[in-house]
CSV table of C-alpha atoms and ligand atoms in Angstrom, one decimal:
chain,number,residue,atom,x,y,z
A,1,MET,CA,-31.3,166.0,48.2
A,2,THR,CA,-29.8,165.1,44.8
A,3,GLN,CA,-28.0,161.8,44.5
A,4,THR,CA,-24.3,161.8,44.0
A,5,SER,CA,-22.9,159.8,41.1
A,6,TYR,CA,-21.4,157.5,43.7
A,7,GLU,CA,-25.0,156.7,45.0
A,8,LYS,CA,-26.8,156.7,41.6
A,9,TYR,CA,-24.4,154.3,39.9
A,10,ASN,CA,-23.4,152.3,42.9
A,11,LEU,CA,-19.7,153.4,42.8
A,12,LYS,CA,-17.1,153.7,45.5
A,13,GLU,CA,-16.0,157.2,46.5
A,14,VAL,CA,-12.3,157.4,45.6
A,15,ILE,CA,-9.6,159.4,47.4
A,16,ASN,CA,-6.8,159.8,44.9
A,17,ALA,CA,-3.5,159.9,46.7
A,18,SER,CA,-1.7,158.3,43.8
A,19,GLY,CA,-1.1,161.3,41.6
A,20,LYS,CA,-2.4,162.0,38.1
A,21,MET,CA,-3.8,158.6,37.3
A,22,THR,CA,-5.9,158.0,34.2
A,23,ILE,CA,-7.6,155.0,35.8
A,24,LEU,CA,-9.0,157.3,38.5
A,25,GLY,CA,-10.0,160.2,36.2
A,26,VAL,CA,-6.7,162.1,36.4
A,27,SER,CA,-7.6,165.5,37.8
A,28,LYS,CA,-10.3,167.6,39.5
A,29,VAL,CA,-11.0,170.7,37.5
A,30,SER,CA,-11.5,174.2,38.9
A,31,ASP,CA,-14.7,176.2,38.9
A,32,ARG,CA,-13.4,178.5,36.2
A,33,VAL,CA,-12.7,175.5,33.9
A,34,LYS,CA,-16.2,174.0,34.7
A,35,LYS,CA,-17.7,177.4,33.7
A,36,ALA,CA,-15.8,177.5,30.4
A,37,GLN,CA,-17.0,173.9,29.7
A,38,ALA,CA,-20.6,174.8,30.5
A,39,GLN,CA,-20.6,177.8,28.3
A,40,ALA,CA,-19.1,175.8,25.4
A,41,GLY,CA,-21.8,173.2,25.9
A,42,ASP,CA,-24.4,175.9,25.5
A,43,SER,CA,-23.0,177.3,22.3
A,44,PHE,CA,-22.1,176.5,18.6
A,45,TYR,CA,-18.8,177.4,17.0
A,46,GLU,CA,-17.2,177.1,13.6
A,47,MET,CA,-15.2,174.2,14.9
A,48,ALA,CA,-12.2,174.7,12.5
A,49,ASP,CA,-11.9,178.2,13.7
A,50,LEU,CA,-12.3,177.2,17.4
A,51,SER,CA,-9.3,174.9,16.9
A,52,LYS,CA,-7.2,177.5,15.1
A,53,GLN,CA,-8.0,180.4,17.5
A,54,THR,CA,-7.6,178.5,20.7
A,55,GLY,CA,-4.3,177.2,19.3
A,56,ALA,CA,-3.1,180.7,18.5
A,57,TYR,CA,-4.1,181.9,21.9
A,58,ILE,CA,-2.2,179.0,23.6
A,59,ALA,CA,0.8,179.5,21.3
A,60,LYS,CA,1.1,183.1,22.5
A,61,LEU,CA,0.9,182.0,26.2
A,62,VAL,CA,3.6,179.3,25.8
A,63,GLY,CA,5.8,181.0,23.3
A,64,SER,CA,5.5,178.6,20.4
A,65,GLU,CA,4.7,179.2,16.7
A,66,ASP,CA,1.4,177.4,16.9
A,67,ALA,CA,-0.5,174.9,19.1
A,68,LEU,CA,-3.4,172.4,18.8
A,69,VAL,CA,-5.7,171.1,21.5
A,70,VAL,CA,-6.3,167.4,21.0
A,71,SER,CA,-8.2,164.7,22.9
A,72,SER,CA,-5.2,163.3,24.8
A,73,ALA,CA,-1.5,163.2,24.8
A,74,SER,CA,-1.8,159.7,23.3
A,75,ALA,CA,-3.8,161.2,20.4
A,76,GLY,CA,-1.1,163.9,20.2
A,77,ILE,CA,1.6,161.3,19.8
A,78,ALA,CA,-0.2,159.3,17.2
A,79,GLN,CA,-1.2,162.3,15.2
A,80,SER,CA,2.2,163.9,15.4
A,81,ILE,CA,3.8,160.7,14.1
A,82,ALA,CA,1.2,160.6,11.2
A,83,ALA,CA,1.8,164.3,10.5
A,84,LEU,CA,5.6,163.9,10.1
A,85,ILE,CA,5.2,160.8,8.0
A,86,GLY,CA,2.5,162.3,5.7
A,87,GLN,CA,4.0,165.9,5.6
A,88,GLY,CA,0.8,167.4,4.4
A,89,SER,CA,0.1,164.8,1.7
A,90,ARG,CA,-3.6,164.4,0.9
A,91,TYR,CA,-3.0,160.9,-0.3
A,92,HIS,CA,-1.4,159.9,3.0
A,93,LEU,CA,-4.3,161.4,4.9
A,94,TYR,CA,-6.7,158.9,3.4
A,95,HIS,CA,-4.2,156.0,3.2
A,96,PRO,CA,-2.2,156.5,6.4
A,97,TYR,CA,-0.9,153.0,6.5
A,98,GLU,CA,-0.2,152.4,2.8
A,99,ARG,CA,3.3,152.6,1.6
A,100,ARG,CA,4.1,155.1,-1.1
A,101,GLY,CA,7.7,155.9,-0.4
A,102,GLU,CA,7.2,157.9,2.8
A,103,LYS,CA,9.8,157.7,5.6
A,104,ARG,CA,8.2,155.9,8.5
A,105,GLU,CA,11.0,155.1,11.0
A,106,ILE,CA,10.7,156.8,14.4
A,107,ILE,CA,13.9,156.6,16.5
A,108,MET,CA,13.5,156.5,20.3
A,109,PRO,CA,15.8,155.6,23.1
A,110,LYS,CA,15.0,152.0,24.1
A,111,GLY,CA,14.7,153.1,27.8
A,112,HIS,CA,11.9,155.4,26.7
A,113,ASN,CA,9.6,152.7,25.4
A,114,VAL,CA,7.5,152.6,28.5
A,115,ASP,CA,4.0,151.6,29.4
A,116,TYR,CA,2.0,154.5,30.8
A,117,GLY,CA,-1.3,152.7,30.5
A,118,THR,CA,-0.5,151.6,27.0
A,119,GLY,CA,2.9,151.4,25.3
A,120,ILE,CA,4.4,154.4,23.6
A,121,ASP,CA,5.1,152.0,20.7
A,122,VAL,CA,1.4,151.4,20.4
A,123,MET,CA,0.8,155.1,19.7
A,124,ILE,CA,3.7,155.2,17.2
A,125,ALA,CA,2.2,152.2,15.4
A,126,GLN,CA,-1.2,153.9,15.4
A,127,GLY,CA,0.3,156.9,13.7
A,128,GLY,CA,1.8,154.6,11.1
A,129,GLY,CA,5.3,154.8,12.4
A,130,GLU,CA,7.9,152.1,12.7
A,131,LEU,CA,9.7,152.1,15.9
A,132,VAL,CA,13.5,151.9,15.8
A,133,GLU,CA,14.9,151.6,19.3
A,134,ALA,CA,18.3,153.2,20.0
A,135,GLY,CA,20.8,152.0,22.6
A,136,TYR,CA,19.9,149.6,25.4
A,137,ALA,CA,17.3,149.4,28.2
A,138,ASN,CA,19.9,151.1,30.5
A,139,ARG,CA,21.9,153.2,28.1
A,140,CYS,CA,21.4,155.5,25.2
A,141,THR,CA,24.0,158.1,24.1
A,142,SER,CA,24.0,160.6,21.3
A,143,GLU,CA,26.0,158.2,19.3
A,144,ASP,CA,23.5,155.4,20.0
A,145,LEU,CA,20.8,157.6,18.6
A,146,GLU,CA,22.7,158.9,15.6
A,147,MET,CA,23.8,155.4,14.4
A,148,MET,CA,20.1,154.4,14.0
A,149,ILE,CA,19.4,157.2,11.5
A,150,THR,CA,18.8,156.0,7.9
A,151,ASP,CA,17.2,157.5,4.8
A,152,GLN,CA,14.0,156.0,6.1
A,153,THR,CA,14.0,158.0,9.4
A,154,ALA,CA,11.0,160.3,9.8
A,155,ALA,CA,11.6,161.7,13.3
A,156,ILE,CA,13.3,161.3,16.7
A,157,LEU,CA,10.9,160.8,19.6
A,158,TYR,CA,12.0,161.5,23.2
A,159,VAL,CA,9.9,160.8,26.3
A,160,LYS,CA,10.5,163.1,29.3
A,161,SER,CA,8.9,161.2,32.2
A,162,HIS,CA,9.4,159.6,35.5
A,163,HIS,CA,8.3,156.4,33.8
A,164,THR,CA,11.5,156.2,31.7
A,165,VAL,CA,14.9,155.0,32.6
A,166,GLN,CA,16.6,158.0,34.1
A,167,LYS,CA,20.2,157.0,34.2
A,168,SER,CA,22.7,157.0,31.3
A,169,MET,CA,20.2,158.5,28.9
A,170,VAL,CA,21.0,161.1,26.3
A,171,SER,CA,19.6,164.5,27.5
A,172,ILE,CA,16.9,166.4,25.6
A,173,GLU,CA,19.5,169.0,24.5
A,174,GLU,CA,21.8,166.4,23.2
A,175,ALA,CA,19.0,164.5,21.4
A,176,ILE,CA,17.8,167.8,19.8
A,177,LYS,CA,21.4,168.4,18.6
A,178,VAL,CA,21.4,165.0,16.9
A,179,ALA,CA,18.0,165.7,15.2
A,180,LYS,CA,19.1,169.2,14.0
A,181,GLY,CA,22.4,167.9,12.8
A,182,ASN,CA,20.6,165.3,10.6
A,183,ASN,CA,17.7,167.6,9.5
A,184,LEU,CA,15.2,165.5,11.4
A,185,PRO,CA,12.1,166.7,13.3
A,186,PHE,CA,12.3,166.2,17.1
A,187,ILE,CA,9.2,165.2,19.0
A,188,LEU,CA,9.0,165.4,22.8
A,189,ASP,CA,6.4,163.5,24.8
A,190,ALA,CA,6.2,165.7,27.9
A,191,ALA,CA,2.8,164.4,28.9
A,192,ALA,CA,3.0,164.9,32.6
A,193,GLU,CA,5.7,167.7,32.7
A,194,GLU,CA,5.1,171.1,34.2
A,195,ASP,CA,7.4,173.2,31.9
A,196,LEU,CA,5.3,174.6,29.1
A,197,THR,CA,8.0,176.9,27.5
A,198,GLY,CA,11.4,175.4,28.1
A,199,TYR,CA,11.4,172.6,25.5
A,200,ILE,CA,10.3,174.8,22.7
A,201,GLN,CA,13.1,177.2,23.7
A,202,MET,CA,15.6,174.3,23.6
A,203,GLY,CA,14.5,173.7,20.0
A,204,ALA,CA,12.0,170.8,20.1
A,205,ASP,CA,9.8,170.9,17.0
A,206,LEU,CA,6.7,169.3,18.5
A,207,VAL,CA,6.0,169.0,22.3
A,208,ILE,CA,3.1,167.0,23.6
A,209,TYR,CA,1.3,167.4,26.9
A,210,SER,CA,-1.6,165.6,28.6
A,211,GLY,CA,-4.4,168.1,29.4
A,212,ALA,CA,-5.4,166.6,32.7
A,213,LYS,CA,-2.0,166.0,34.3
A,214,ALA,CA,0.1,169.0,35.4
A,215,ILE,CA,-2.3,171.5,33.7
A,216,GLU,CA,-5.3,170.0,35.5
A,217,GLY,CA,-7.7,170.5,32.6
A,218,PRO,CA,-10.5,168.2,31.5
A,219,SER,CA,-9.7,165.1,29.4
A,220,SER,CA,-7.6,166.6,26.6
A,221,GLY,CA,-4.1,166.9,25.2
A,222,LEU,CA,-1.9,169.6,23.7
A,223,VAL,CA,0.6,169.7,20.9
A,224,VAL,CA,2.8,172.8,20.6
A,225,GLY,CA,5.6,173.6,18.1
A,226,LYS,CA,6.5,174.7,14.6
A,227,ALA,CA,3.6,176.1,12.6
A,228,THR,CA,4.1,173.9,9.6
A,229,TYR,CA,4.2,170.7,11.7
A,230,ILE,CA,1.2,171.8,13.8
A,231,GLU,CA,-0.7,172.4,10.5
A,232,TRP,CA,0.1,168.8,9.5
A,233,VAL,CA,-1.0,167.5,12.9
A,234,ARG,CA,-4.3,169.5,12.6
A,235,MET,CA,-4.9,168.1,9.2
A,236,GLN,CA,-5.0,164.6,10.7
A,237,GLY,CA,-8.5,165.4,12.1
A,238,LEU,CA,-9.7,164.7,8.6
A,239,GLY,CA,-7.9,161.4,8.6
A,240,LEU,CA,-6.9,159.0,11.3
A,241,GLY,CA,-7.4,161.7,13.9
A,242,ARG,CA,-11.1,161.7,13.4
A,243,SER,CA,-11.5,158.8,15.9
A,244,MET,CA,-9.6,161.0,18.4
A,245,LYS,CA,-12.0,164.0,18.1
A,246,ILE,CA,-12.2,166.4,21.1
A,247,GLY,CA,-15.4,168.3,21.8
A,248,LYS,CA,-15.9,172.0,22.1
A,249,GLU,CA,-16.5,171.7,25.9
A,250,ASN,CA,-13.1,170.3,26.5
A,251,ILE,CA,-11.3,172.5,24.0
A,252,LEU,CA,-12.5,175.6,25.9
A,253,GLY,CA,-12.2,174.0,29.3
A,254,PHE,CA,-8.6,173.0,28.6
A,255,THR,CA,-7.7,176.4,27.2
A,256,GLN,CA,-9.0,178.0,30.4
A,257,ALA,CA,-7.1,175.5,32.5
A,258,LEU,CA,-3.9,176.3,30.6
A,259,GLU,CA,-4.3,180.0,31.0
A,260,ASP,CA,-4.9,179.6,34.7
A,261,TYR,CA,-1.9,177.3,35.0
A,262,VAL,CA,0.4,179.8,33.1
A,263,THR,CA,-0.9,182.6,35.3
A,264,ASN,CA,-0.9,180.9,38.7
A,265,GLY,CA,1.3,177.9,38.3
A,266,SER,CA,0.6,174.7,40.2
A,267,GLU,CA,0.8,174.4,44.0
A,268,SER,CA,4.3,175.4,45.1
A,269,GLY,CA,6.6,172.8,46.7
A,270,GLU,CA,6.6,174.9,49.9
A,271,ALA,CA,2.8,175.0,50.0
A,272,MET,CA,2.7,171.2,49.4
A,273,LYS,CA,5.2,170.6,52.2
A,274,ALA,CA,3.2,172.8,54.6
A,275,ARG,CA,0.0,170.8,53.8
A,276,LEU,CA,1.9,167.6,54.2
A,277,ALA,CA,3.4,168.3,57.6
A,278,PRO,CA,0.3,167.7,59.8
A,279,PHE,CA,-0.6,164.6,57.7
A,280,VAL,CA,2.9,163.1,58.1
A,281,LYS,CA,2.6,163.8,61.8
A,282,SER,CA,-0.7,162.1,62.2
A,283,LEU,CA,0.4,159.1,60.1
A,284,ASN,CA,3.4,158.7,62.4
A,285,GLU,CA,1.1,158.2,65.3
A,286,ILE,CA,-0.2,155.0,63.8
A,287,PRO,CA,1.4,151.8,65.2
A,288,ASP,CA,3.9,150.0,62.8
A,289,VAL,CA,3.9,153.1,60.5
A,290,SER,CA,6.8,155.5,60.1
A,291,CYS,CA,6.3,158.4,57.8
A,292,ARG,CA,8.4,161.2,56.3
A,293,SER,CA,8.0,163.8,53.6
A,294,ILE,CA,10.0,163.1,50.4
A,295,GLN,CA,10.6,164.8,47.1
A,296,ASP,CA,9.6,163.3,43.7
A,297,GLY,CA,12.1,160.8,42.4
A,298,ALA,CA,12.4,162.7,39.0
A,299,GLY,CA,13.2,165.9,40.9
A,300,ARG,CA,9.9,167.7,40.3
A,301,GLU,CA,8.6,170.1,42.9
A,302,ILE,CA,6.3,167.5,44.3
A,303,TYR,CA,6.4,166.3,47.9
A,304,ARG,CA,4.7,163.1,49.1
A,305,ALA,CA,4.2,161.3,52.4
A,306,GLU,CA,6.5,158.2,52.3
A,307,VAL,CA,5.1,155.5,54.6
A,308,THR,CA,7.1,152.5,55.7
A,309,ILE,CA,5.1,149.6,57.0
A,310,SER,CA,6.5,147.3,59.6
A,311,GLY,CA,5.0,144.7,61.8
A,312,GLY,CA,2.6,141.9,60.7
A,313,LYS,CA,1.1,143.3,57.5
A,314,SER,CA,3.0,143.7,54.2
A,315,ALA,CA,2.7,147.0,52.3
A,316,SER,CA,0.9,145.2,49.5
A,317,GLU,CA,-1.7,143.9,52.0
A,318,VAL,CA,-2.2,147.4,53.3
A,319,ILE,CA,-2.6,148.8,49.8
A,320,THR,CA,-5.2,146.2,49.0
A,321,GLU,CA,-7.2,147.0,52.2
A,322,LEU,CA,-7.0,150.7,51.6
A,323,LYS,CA,-8.8,150.2,48.3
A,324,ALA,CA,-11.3,147.7,49.5
A,325,LYS,CA,-13.9,150.0,51.2
A,326,SER,CA,-15.6,153.2,50.3
A,327,PRO,CA,-13.9,155.7,50.3
A,328,ALA,CA,-11.3,153.7,48.5
A,329,VAL,CA,-7.8,155.2,49.0
A,330,TYR,CA,-5.5,154.9,46.1
A,331,THR,CA,-1.8,155.3,46.7
A,332,ARG,CA,1.5,155.3,44.8
A,333,ASP,CA,2.6,151.7,44.9
A,334,TYR,CA,5.9,151.6,42.9
A,335,ARG,CA,7.9,150.8,46.0
A,336,SER,CA,5.6,148.4,47.8
A,337,ASN,CA,8.0,145.6,47.3
A,338,ASN,CA,10.3,147.4,49.7
A,339,GLY,CA,7.6,147.9,52.3
A,340,ILE,CA,6.9,151.5,51.2
A,341,ILE,CA,3.6,153.2,50.3
A,342,GLU,CA,3.6,156.8,49.0
A,343,PHE,CA,0.7,159.3,49.4
A,344,ASP,CA,0.5,162.0,46.8
A,345,ILE,CA,-1.5,164.9,48.1
A,346,ARG,CA,-1.8,167.0,45.0
A,347,ALA,CA,-5.5,166.1,44.7
A,348,VAL,CA,-6.2,165.4,48.3
A,349,ASN,CA,-7.7,168.0,50.7
A,350,GLU,CA,-7.5,168.2,54.5
A,351,GLN,CA,-10.8,166.4,55.0
A,352,GLU,CA,-9.7,163.5,52.8
A,353,MET,CA,-6.3,163.3,54.6
A,354,LEU,CA,-8.3,162.8,57.8
A,355,LYS,CA,-10.2,160.0,56.2
A,356,ILE,CA,-7.0,158.4,55.1
A,357,THR,CA,-5.5,158.6,58.6
A,358,THR,CA,-8.6,157.0,60.1
A,359,ARG,CA,-8.7,154.2,57.5
A,360,LEU,CA,-5.0,153.4,57.9
A,361,SER,CA,-5.3,153.3,61.7
A,362,GLU,CA,-8.2,150.8,61.4
A,363,ILE,CA,-6.1,148.6,59.0
A,364,MET,CA,-3.0,148.7,61.3
A,365,GLN,CA,-4.9,148.0,64.5
B,1,PLP,C1,0.2,160.0,30.7
B,1,PLP,C2,1.2,159.9,29.7
B,1,PLP,C3,0.8,159.8,28.3
B,1,PLP,C4,-0.6,159.7,27.9
B,1,PLP,O1,-1.4,160.8,28.2
B,1,PLP,P1,-2.9,160.8,27.9
B,1,PLP,O2,-3.4,162.2,27.9
B,1,PLP,O3,-3.6,160.0,29.0
B,1,PLP,O4,-3.1,160.1,26.6
B,1,PLP,C5,1.8,159.7,27.4
B,1,PLP,N1,3.1,159.7,27.7
B,1,PLP,C6,3.5,159.8,29.0
B,1,PLP,C7,5.0,159.8,29.3
B,1,PLP,C8,2.6,159.9,30.0
B,1,PLP,O5,3.0,159.9,31.3
């Protein structure tokens, strides 16, 4: 019998009930994607053409002028920032952080400057941008955005994510209106979002996705948008983007994943609820555990098992114990302070649910 990677490298088996988490490897990929990756690994390409042609193929699928597969959404953010600062300048390409009169200010609502594993502001700085925060941690209106615009503004960046402050924030449409009214490019970080067409239709100039989140591709990212801007982003591969290179295997694996996602969508909310029901029922049979199915806080079509822990142990203690053994069960812990643990089942199969129930009963005995 061949060894698993768990055995060979002395690693814990992980059950990922936390959602799309970079620290756990984000997604499982489909057999079709693995096949596309394997075929790419067996072949050579003119890489410049591979980038252009897969971009054109994706652009047609999502209804944008052009597209570019990159190594991660983070790389997409940094390179988009660099692109809009350099605007195609060869000098800027080789001196991305040197001042020669370019506009470098990137305006973003303060409540969007979040930590997703690193700060959005780190990626802006990597792209050579200077962050200008608009509004306050808990409020940003169109006016708050507009008043920060100067003759040094290069772009407006908006982050659509459950990580950001959701209340009292300017909407995407309103922010686009401000950008258009001031002739500024509008960049949207939609890393974990499921909508691949809507933001372009709204008028966003560059939209950035993470390849392994909703789209369930291999490690990768995607930038879609205006042809000129995408060309400037692509050009960064000859400059600061070189350290963010993506290989042919993941370019073709991602493109396959995106095509499958556009064709089939992700698991429907109804299907998720149906898979969740028996799991919720079995969790409810564990002492000091009460469980119900809830919808995602940001309103996405994602349903999760919400477990409330009562009795002797705190939710944080239970979370720690769930991770301690192999298989290690990772959960969504945002609400553990309130005694709540969430189980995200998008990447959890029936067999794994059984293992979770067994492990949680052991812990609660
Ligand atoms: C995950 C995430 C990113 C980064 O995506 P990577 O592909 O891991 O670089 C950026 N922005 C937001 C809002 C995210 O959720």
